Amino acid sequence: MTNFAKNILCIGAGYVGGPTMAMIAHKCPQYKVTVVDINHEKIAQWNSDRLPVYEPGLDEIVRAARGRNLFFETDVERCVREASIIFVAVNTPTKAYGAGAGMAADLQYWEKTARQIREAADSPKIVIEKCTIPVKTALAMEKILSSAYGSVRFDVISNPEFLAEGTAMRDLEFPDRVLVGSRETGQGLKARREVVDIYANWVPRERIIESSIWSSELSKLVANAFLAQRISSINAVSALCEKTDADVREVARAIGLDSRLGSRFLNASVGFGGSCFKKDILNLVYLCRSYGLSEVADYWEGVVKINEYQKERFVLTMLSAMFNTLAGKRIALFGFAFKADTGDTRDTPALCIAKSLVEERAEVVVTDPKALENARADLAGVERVAYEIDPYKAARGCDAIAVMTEWKLYAELDYERIYASMAKPAFIFDGRNILDHERLFEIGFNVFSIGKTPMAHA
Ligand SMILES: NC(=O)c1ccc[n+]([C@@H]2O[C@H](COP(=O)([O-])OP(=O)(O)OC[C@H]3O[C@@H](n4cnc5c(N)ncnc54)[C@H](O)[C@@H]3O)[C@@H](O)[C@H]2O)c1
């Protein structure tokens, strides 16, 4: 058997655990990297040709490292015993019950994992929080781990993950920064160094930031809050643009060239989605409230409120443009994933829009190159929804198309062909501002985009 320099385990084989560990295994052939999950089906998929997560570049890396120094397993106890460094990347959704329901983080999976580690460990472990959790969670983790009868030593490290789905492999290979936080004791700093050493195999040293454990935990929540805040800011401005004949893309360009602001995350859209932004901001809001900081909580909650408003506004625009009734009309949703280059549909705006359209008695046809299976699961039991992988077929006979996801392929379609196959008058609602609106108008469409005066034929 090969002697590996380190034996690394990750508990949780999801969107974070799988890609992150694949990158460590790829960059560090001297380490054994194992990913374990209680979900046997998911592990079987990780061990197959059809991975449970779609990320450009992921398949190649997994194929090369799997069975060499990357392993996917289901026996949590054995894996914990064998590893000295344990990443925890389990899900931390918004709590759906009891105190803090709809706001606080649900830490049940995380706590179960801490207990599993404690029960199985018979040698010292470094336990790394990879999942996004409220600040001070490490304290609870330490308490649970140190409540064992034995004398096993545990050091808890915070190493939040900043990857974005759709660009996860690039983000992991060339991160803007890696953050490693620990207790500032001799033992804490030693454990911190061990984790820093892993990343130092491929990440330039100046991009590996060290901090206190509390700053590290809080930084992840704050990073997501700031990112989402930019989207809500430009989306709020888009509503005003629509009333004033300004064009949000021109406004975004003008402000983005200010070097103090920068140009990224200024695309107005139907709203942000994904499993993290809303959950992490609400988590931050809940934390602020629980510390009595109600003004701060209200400030951040506004980011989520604008996002909800943007989705509602989108449907109201469709309704008013289409003569105040959608009943019996066929509407194709172009895209269902919460963003391009992923099949992930968690908290996707498309779900909310699809449900609202069905409530208005429209017939909805969903198309997406990677997310149709998830769309079917998300909309299970919802009537008047059809699924079609081919966008041309999805649009055929429709009264309207609504672009939900910025897949490049939607910008490259033959819209003359699509227009010819649709009911008239034909409408396009570009929820991602990715289409050539002038050209579509020339073809004959009534064009509605975000943050721009509509182009409707009289
Ligand atoms: N998805 C992202 O883009 C992203 C980015 C950065 C950080 N995060 C954070 O990372 C964490 C994980 O997110 P994700 O998107 O990978 O979630 P996920 O739901 O895709 O994966 C979590 C996995 O953990 C497994 N799990 C739960 N309890 C377990 C246990 N006791 N033992 C073994 N496995 C267990 C689940 O079966 C699941 O497969 C969350 O805290 C999230 O906020 C996510």
PDB file of N, CA, C and O and ligand atoms in Angstrom, residues 11-17 36-39 42 76 89-92 109 112-113 116 130-132 161-165 220 275-276 279-280 346, ligand 1:
ATOM      1  N   ILE A  11     -16.085  15.157   5.253  1.00  0.00           N
ATOM      2  CA  ILE A  11     -17.425  14.630   5.530  1.00  0.00           C
ATOM      3  C   ILE A  11     -18.422  15.523   4.794  1.00  0.00           C
ATOM      4  O   ILE A  11     -18.501  16.727   5.050  1.00  0.00           O
ATOM      5  N   GLY A  12     -19.160  14.924   3.849  1.00  0.00           N
ATOM      6  CA  GLY A  12     -20.090  15.685   3.005  1.00  0.00           C
ATOM      7  C   GLY A  12     -19.562  15.731   1.581  1.00  0.00           C
ATOM      8  O   GLY A  12     -18.530  16.350   1.315  1.00  0.00           O
ATOM      9  N   ALA A  13     -20.257  15.010   0.682  1.00  0.00           N
ATOM     10  CA  ALA A  13     -19.796  14.904  -0.716  1.00  0.00           C
ATOM     11  C   ALA A  13     -20.703  15.714  -1.634  1.00  0.00           C
ATOM     12  O   ALA A  13     -21.137  15.236  -2.675  1.00  0.00           O
ATOM     13  N   GLY A  14     -20.993  16.955  -1.245  1.00  0.00           N
ATOM     14  CA  GLY A  14     -21.899  17.782  -2.050  1.00  0.00           C
ATOM     15  C   GLY A  14     -21.148  18.692  -3.000  1.00  0.00           C
ATOM     16  O   GLY A  14     -20.044  18.381  -3.453  1.00  0.00           O
ATOM     17  N   TYR A  15     -21.756  19.844  -3.290  1.00  0.00           N
ATOM     18  CA  TYR A  15     -21.190  20.803  -4.239  1.00  0.00           C
ATOM     19  C   TYR A  15     -19.850  21.355  -3.761  1.00  0.00           C
ATOM     20  O   TYR A  15     -19.031  21.761  -4.570  1.00  0.00           O
ATOM     21  N   VAL A  16     -19.654  21.374  -2.432  1.00  0.00           N
ATOM     22  CA  VAL A  16     -18.390  21.879  -1.900  1.00  0.00           C
ATOM     23  C   VAL A  16     -17.410  20.732  -1.662  1.00  0.00           C
ATOM     24  O   VAL A  16     -16.286  20.746  -2.159  1.00  0.00           O
ATOM     25  N   GLY A  17     -17.848  19.719  -0.901  1.00  0.00           N
ATOM     26  CA  GLY A  17     -16.951  18.622  -0.524  1.00  0.00           C
ATOM     27  C   GLY A  17     -16.327  17.933  -1.733  1.00  0.00           C
ATOM     28  O   GLY A  17     -15.099  17.741  -1.771  1.00  0.00           O
ATOM     29  N   VAL A  36     -16.501  11.253   2.316  1.00  0.00           N
ATOM     30  CA  VAL A  36     -17.478  10.305   2.835  1.00  0.00           C
ATOM     31  C   VAL A  36     -18.835  10.999   2.955  1.00  0.00           C
ATOM     32  O   VAL A  36     -18.903  12.201   3.222  1.00  0.00           O
ATOM     33  N   ASP A  37     -19.896  10.223   2.719  1.00  0.00           N
ATOM     34  CA  ASP A  37     -21.236  10.809   2.818  1.00  0.00           C
ATOM     35  C   ASP A  37     -22.200   9.718   3.275  1.00  0.00           C
ATOM     36  O   ASP A  37     -22.028   8.534   2.933  1.00  0.00           O
ATOM     37  N   ILE A  38     -23.222  10.125   4.024  1.00  0.00           N
ATOM     38  CA  ILE A  38     -24.231   9.155   4.457  1.00  0.00           C
ATOM     39  C   ILE A  38     -25.170   8.807   3.307  1.00  0.00           C
ATOM     40  O   ILE A  38     -25.907   7.832   3.369  1.00  0.00           O
ATOM     41  N   ASN A  39     -25.154   9.620   2.274  1.00  0.00           N
ATOM     42  CA  ASN A  39     -26.009   9.385   1.119  1.00  0.00           C
ATOM     43  C   ASN A  39     -25.297   8.398   0.167  1.00  0.00           C
ATOM     44  O   ASN A  39     -24.419   8.789  -0.622  1.00  0.00           O
ATOM     45  N   LYS A  42     -25.381   9.055  -3.629  1.00  0.00           N
ATOM     46  CA  LYS A  42     -24.474  10.114  -4.086  1.00  0.00           C
ATOM     47  C   LYS A  42     -23.048   9.577  -4.217  1.00  0.00           C
ATOM     48  O   LYS A  42     -22.344   9.875  -5.183  1.00  0.00           O
ATOM     49  N   VAL A  76     -18.477   6.278   7.573  1.00  0.00           N
ATOM     50  CA  VAL A  76     -17.983   7.491   8.240  1.00  0.00           C
ATOM     51  C   VAL A  76     -17.030   7.131   9.384  1.00  0.00           C
ATOM     52  O   VAL A  76     -15.948   7.717   9.519  1.00  0.00           O
ATOM     53  N   ALA A  89     -17.987  19.399   5.462  1.00  0.00           N
ATOM     54  CA  ALA A  89     -18.672  20.175   4.400  1.00  0.00           C
ATOM     55  C   ALA A  89     -20.105  19.687   4.258  1.00  0.00           C
ATOM     56  O   ALA A  89     -20.590  19.441   3.168  1.00  0.00           O
ATOM     57  N   VAL A  90     -20.767  19.527   5.385  1.00  0.00           N
ATOM     58  CA  VAL A  90     -22.166  19.078   5.345  1.00  0.00           C
ATOM     59  C   VAL A  90     -23.065  20.289   5.115  1.00  0.00           C
ATOM     60  O   VAL A  90     -22.628  21.431   5.219  1.00  0.00           O
ATOM     61  N   ASN A  91     -24.333  20.020   4.804  1.00  0.00           N
ATOM     62  CA  ASN A  91     -25.251  21.117   4.504  1.00  0.00           C
ATOM     63  C   ASN A  91     -25.690  21.837   5.774  1.00  0.00           C
ATOM     64  O   ASN A  91     -25.848  21.221   6.824  1.00  0.00           O
ATOM     65  N   THR A  92     -25.876  23.150   5.649  1.00  0.00           N
ATOM     66  CA  THR A  92     -26.319  23.971   6.781  1.00  0.00           C
ATOM     67  C   THR A  92     -27.479  24.851   6.299  1.00  0.00           C
ATOM     68  O   THR A  92     -27.319  26.067   6.178  1.00  0.00           O
ATOM     69  N   TYR A 109     -27.128  18.849  10.995  1.00  0.00           N
ATOM     70  CA  TYR A 109     -26.210  17.946  10.268  1.00  0.00           C
ATOM     71  C   TYR A 109     -24.788  18.155  10.745  1.00  0.00           C
ATOM     72  O   TYR A 109     -24.005  17.239  10.911  1.00  0.00           O
ATOM     73  N   LYS A 112     -24.434  16.627  14.266  1.00  0.00           N
ATOM     74  CA  LYS A 112     -24.368  15.161  14.172  1.00  0.00           C
ATOM     75  C   LYS A 112     -22.965  14.739  13.744  1.00  0.00           C
ATOM     76  O   LYS A 112     -22.401  13.776  14.257  1.00  0.00           O
ATOM     77  N   THR A 113     -22.409  15.480  12.832  1.00  0.00           N
ATOM     78  CA  THR A 113     -21.067  15.169  12.342  1.00  0.00           C
ATOM     79  C   THR A 113     -20.042  15.310  13.462  1.00  0.00           C
ATOM     80  O   THR A 113     -19.164  14.461  13.622  1.00  0.00           O
ATOM     81  N   GLN A 116     -20.297  12.346  15.566  1.00  0.00           N
ATOM     82  CA  GLN A 116     -19.740  11.164  14.893  1.00  0.00           C
ATOM     83  C   GLN A 116     -18.212  11.163  14.994  1.00  0.00           C
ATOM     84  O   GLN A 116     -17.597  10.136  15.245  1.00  0.00           O
ATOM     85  N   LYS A 130     -15.604  23.645   6.959  1.00  0.00           N
ATOM     86  CA  LYS A 130     -15.636  24.085   5.557  1.00  0.00           C
ATOM     87  C   LYS A 130     -17.018  24.670   5.265  1.00  0.00           C
ATOM     88  O   LYS A 130     -17.178  25.504   4.394  1.00  0.00           O
ATOM     89  N   CYS A 131     -18.005  24.176   6.011  1.00  0.00           N
ATOM     90  CA  CYS A 131     -19.351  24.674   5.750  1.00  0.00           C
ATOM     91  C   CYS A 131     -19.512  26.080   6.319  1.00  0.00           C
ATOM     92  O   CYS A 131     -18.736  26.523   7.159  1.00  0.00           O
ATOM     93  N   THR A 132     -20.526  26.771   5.832  1.00  0.00           N
ATOM     94  CA  THR A 132     -20.788  28.141   6.269  1.00  0.00           C
ATOM     95  C   THR A 132     -21.676  28.087   7.497  1.00  0.00           C
ATOM     96  O   THR A 132     -22.779  27.537   7.442  1.00  0.00           O
ATOM     97  N   GLU A 161     -15.293  28.091   2.533  1.00  0.00           N
ATOM     98  CA  GLU A 161     -15.088  27.913   1.097  1.00  0.00           C
ATOM     99  C   GLU A 161     -15.722  29.078   0.342  1.00  0.00           C
ATOM    100  O   GLU A 161     -16.866  29.416   0.567  1.00  0.00           O
ATOM    101  N   PHE A 162     -14.950  29.657  -0.588  1.00  0.00           N
ATOM    102  CA  PHE A 162     -15.447  30.814  -1.345  1.00  0.00           C
ATOM    103  C   PHE A 162     -15.755  30.478  -2.796  1.00  0.00           C
ATOM    104  O   PHE A 162     -16.014  31.373  -3.591  1.00  0.00           O
ATOM    105  N   LEU A 163     -15.715  29.206  -3.174  1.00  0.00           N
ATOM    106  CA  LEU A 163     -15.949  28.872  -4.586  1.00  0.00           C
ATOM    107  C   LEU A 163     -17.359  29.290  -5.009  1.00  0.00           C
ATOM    108  O   LEU A 163     -18.271  29.348  -4.187  1.00  0.00           O
ATOM    109  N   ALA A 164     -17.498  29.587  -6.292  1.00  0.00           N
ATOM    110  CA  ALA A 164     -18.826  29.868  -6.843  1.00  0.00           C
ATOM    111  C   ALA A 164     -19.183  28.716  -7.767  1.00  0.00           C
ATOM    112  O   ALA A 164     -18.332  28.265  -8.555  1.00  0.00           O
ATOM    113  N   GLU A 165     -20.396  28.218  -7.663  1.00  0.00           N
ATOM    114  CA  GLU A 165     -20.802  27.134  -8.563  1.00  0.00           C
ATOM    115  C   GLU A 165     -20.728  27.633 -10.003  1.00  0.00           C
ATOM    116  O   GLU A 165     -20.992  28.805 -10.284  1.00  0.00           O
ATOM    117  N   LYS A 220     -16.944  34.770   6.012  1.00  0.00           N
ATOM    118  CA  LYS A 220     -17.685  34.068   4.964  1.00  0.00           C
ATOM    119  C   LYS A 220     -19.107  34.627   4.845  1.00  0.00           C
ATOM    120  O   LYS A 220     -19.594  34.891   3.748  1.00  0.00           O
ATOM    121  N   SER A 275     -27.998  28.193  -3.232  1.00  0.00           N
ATOM    122  CA  SER A 275     -28.262  27.714  -1.879  1.00  0.00           C
ATOM    123  C   SER A 275     -27.676  28.624  -0.812  1.00  0.00           C
ATOM    124  O   SER A 275     -27.936  28.441   0.365  1.00  0.00           O
ATOM    125  N   CYS A 276     -26.866  29.610  -1.204  1.00  0.00           N
ATOM    126  CA  CYS A 276     -26.085  30.313  -0.179  1.00  0.00           C
ATOM    127  C   CYS A 276     -26.522  31.737   0.153  1.00  0.00           C
ATOM    128  O   CYS A 276     -26.670  32.065   1.329  1.00  0.00           O
ATOM    129  N   LYS A 279     -29.714  32.242   2.355  1.00  0.00           N
ATOM    130  CA  LYS A 279     -29.530  31.536   3.633  1.00  0.00           C
ATOM    131  C   LYS A 279     -28.470  32.241   4.485  1.00  0.00           C
ATOM    132  O   LYS A 279     -28.661  32.445   5.685  1.00  0.00           O
ATOM    133  N   ASP A 280     -27.361  32.645   3.870  1.00  0.00           N
ATOM    134  CA  ASP A 280     -26.280  33.236   4.659  1.00  0.00           C
ATOM    135  C   ASP A 280     -26.636  34.639   5.147  1.00  0.00           C
ATOM    136  O   ASP A 280     -26.284  35.025   6.258  1.00  0.00           O
ATOM    137  N   ARG A 346     -31.118  25.024  -6.503  1.00  0.00           N
ATOM    138  CA  ARG A 346     -31.537  25.395  -5.155  1.00  0.00           C
ATOM    139  C   ARG A 346     -31.812  26.902  -5.088  1.00  0.00           C
ATOM    140  O   ARG A 346     -31.004  27.705  -5.494  1.00  0.00           O
TER     141      ARG A 346
HETATM  142  N1  LIG B   1     -22.714  25.321  -2.787  1.00  0.00           N
HETATM  143  C1  LIG B   1     -21.889  26.345  -2.742  1.00  0.00           C
HETATM  144  O1  LIG B   1     -21.668  27.036  -3.738  1.00  0.00           O
HETATM  145  C2  LIG B   1     -21.157  26.687  -1.461  1.00  0.00           C
HETATM  146  C3  LIG B   1     -20.062  27.560  -1.523  1.00  0.00           C
HETATM  147  C4  LIG B   1     -19.386  27.856  -0.354  1.00  0.00           C
HETATM  148  C5  LIG B   1     -19.809  27.316   0.855  1.00  0.00           C
HETATM  149  N2  LIG B   1     -20.903  26.481   0.888  1.00  0.00           N
HETATM  150  C6  LIG B   1     -21.275  25.900   2.175  1.00  0.00           C
HETATM  151  O2  LIG B   1     -20.746  24.582   2.235  1.00  0.00           O
HETATM  152  C7  LIG B   1     -21.639  23.712   2.957  1.00  0.00           C
HETATM  153  C8  LIG B   1     -22.028  22.529   2.088  1.00  0.00           C
HETATM  154  O3  LIG B   1     -22.731  23.025   0.962  1.00  0.00           O
HETATM  155  P1  LIG B   1     -23.051  22.096  -0.292  1.00  0.00           P
HETATM  156  O4  LIG B   1     -23.656  22.993  -1.327  1.00  0.00           O
HETATM  157  O5  LIG B   1     -21.856  21.292  -0.624  1.00  0.00           O
HETATM  158  O6  LIG B   1     -24.177  21.143   0.344  1.00  0.00           O
HETATM  159  P2  LIG B   1     -24.744  19.767  -0.248  1.00  0.00           P
HETATM  160  O7  LIG B   1     -26.123  19.646   0.261  1.00  0.00           O
HETATM  161  O8  LIG B   1     -24.492  19.743  -1.723  1.00  0.00           O
HETATM  162  O9  LIG B   1     -23.820  18.647   0.405  1.00  0.00           O
HETATM  163  C9  LIG B   1     -23.811  18.327   1.756  1.00  0.00           C
HETATM  164  C10 LIG B   1     -23.615  16.840   1.896  1.00  0.00           C
HETATM  165  O10 LIG B   1     -23.402  16.521   3.271  1.00  0.00           O
HETATM  166  C11 LIG B   1     -23.950  15.232   3.497  1.00  0.00           C
HETATM  167  N3  LIG B   1     -24.136  14.995   4.929  1.00  0.00           N
HETATM  168  C12 LIG B   1     -25.015  15.586   5.786  1.00  0.00           C
HETATM  169  N4  LIG B   1     -24.859  15.097   7.026  1.00  0.00           N
HETATM  170  C13 LIG B   1     -23.870  14.176   6.968  1.00  0.00           C
HETATM  171  C14 LIG B   1     -23.243  13.337   7.939  1.00  0.00           C
HETATM  172  N5  LIG B   1     -23.615  13.352   9.222  1.00  0.00           N
HETATM  173  N6  LIG B   1     -22.266  12.504   7.528  1.00  0.00           N
HETATM  174  C15 LIG B   1     -21.876  12.464   6.233  1.00  0.00           C
HETATM  175  N7  LIG B   1     -22.424  13.254   5.278  1.00  0.00           N
HETATM  176  C16 LIG B   1     -23.405  14.106   5.639  1.00  0.00           C
HETATM  177  C17 LIG B   1     -25.252  15.240   2.705  1.00  0.00           C
HETATM  178  O11 LIG B   1     -25.711  13.948   2.443  1.00  0.00           O
HETATM  179  C18 LIG B   1     -24.815  16.008   1.440  1.00  0.00           C
HETATM  180  O12 LIG B   1     -24.424  15.138   0.407  1.00  0.00           O
HETATM  181  C19 LIG B   1     -22.811  24.592   3.377  1.00  0.00           C
HETATM  182  O13 LIG B   1     -22.575  25.076   4.670  1.00  0.00           O
HETATM  183  C20 LIG B   1     -22.771  25.737   2.382  1.00  0.00           C
HETATM  184  O14 LIG B   1     -23.317  26.918   2.903  1.00  0.00           O
HETATM  185  C21 LIG B   1     -21.566  26.144  -0.257  1.00  0.00           C
END
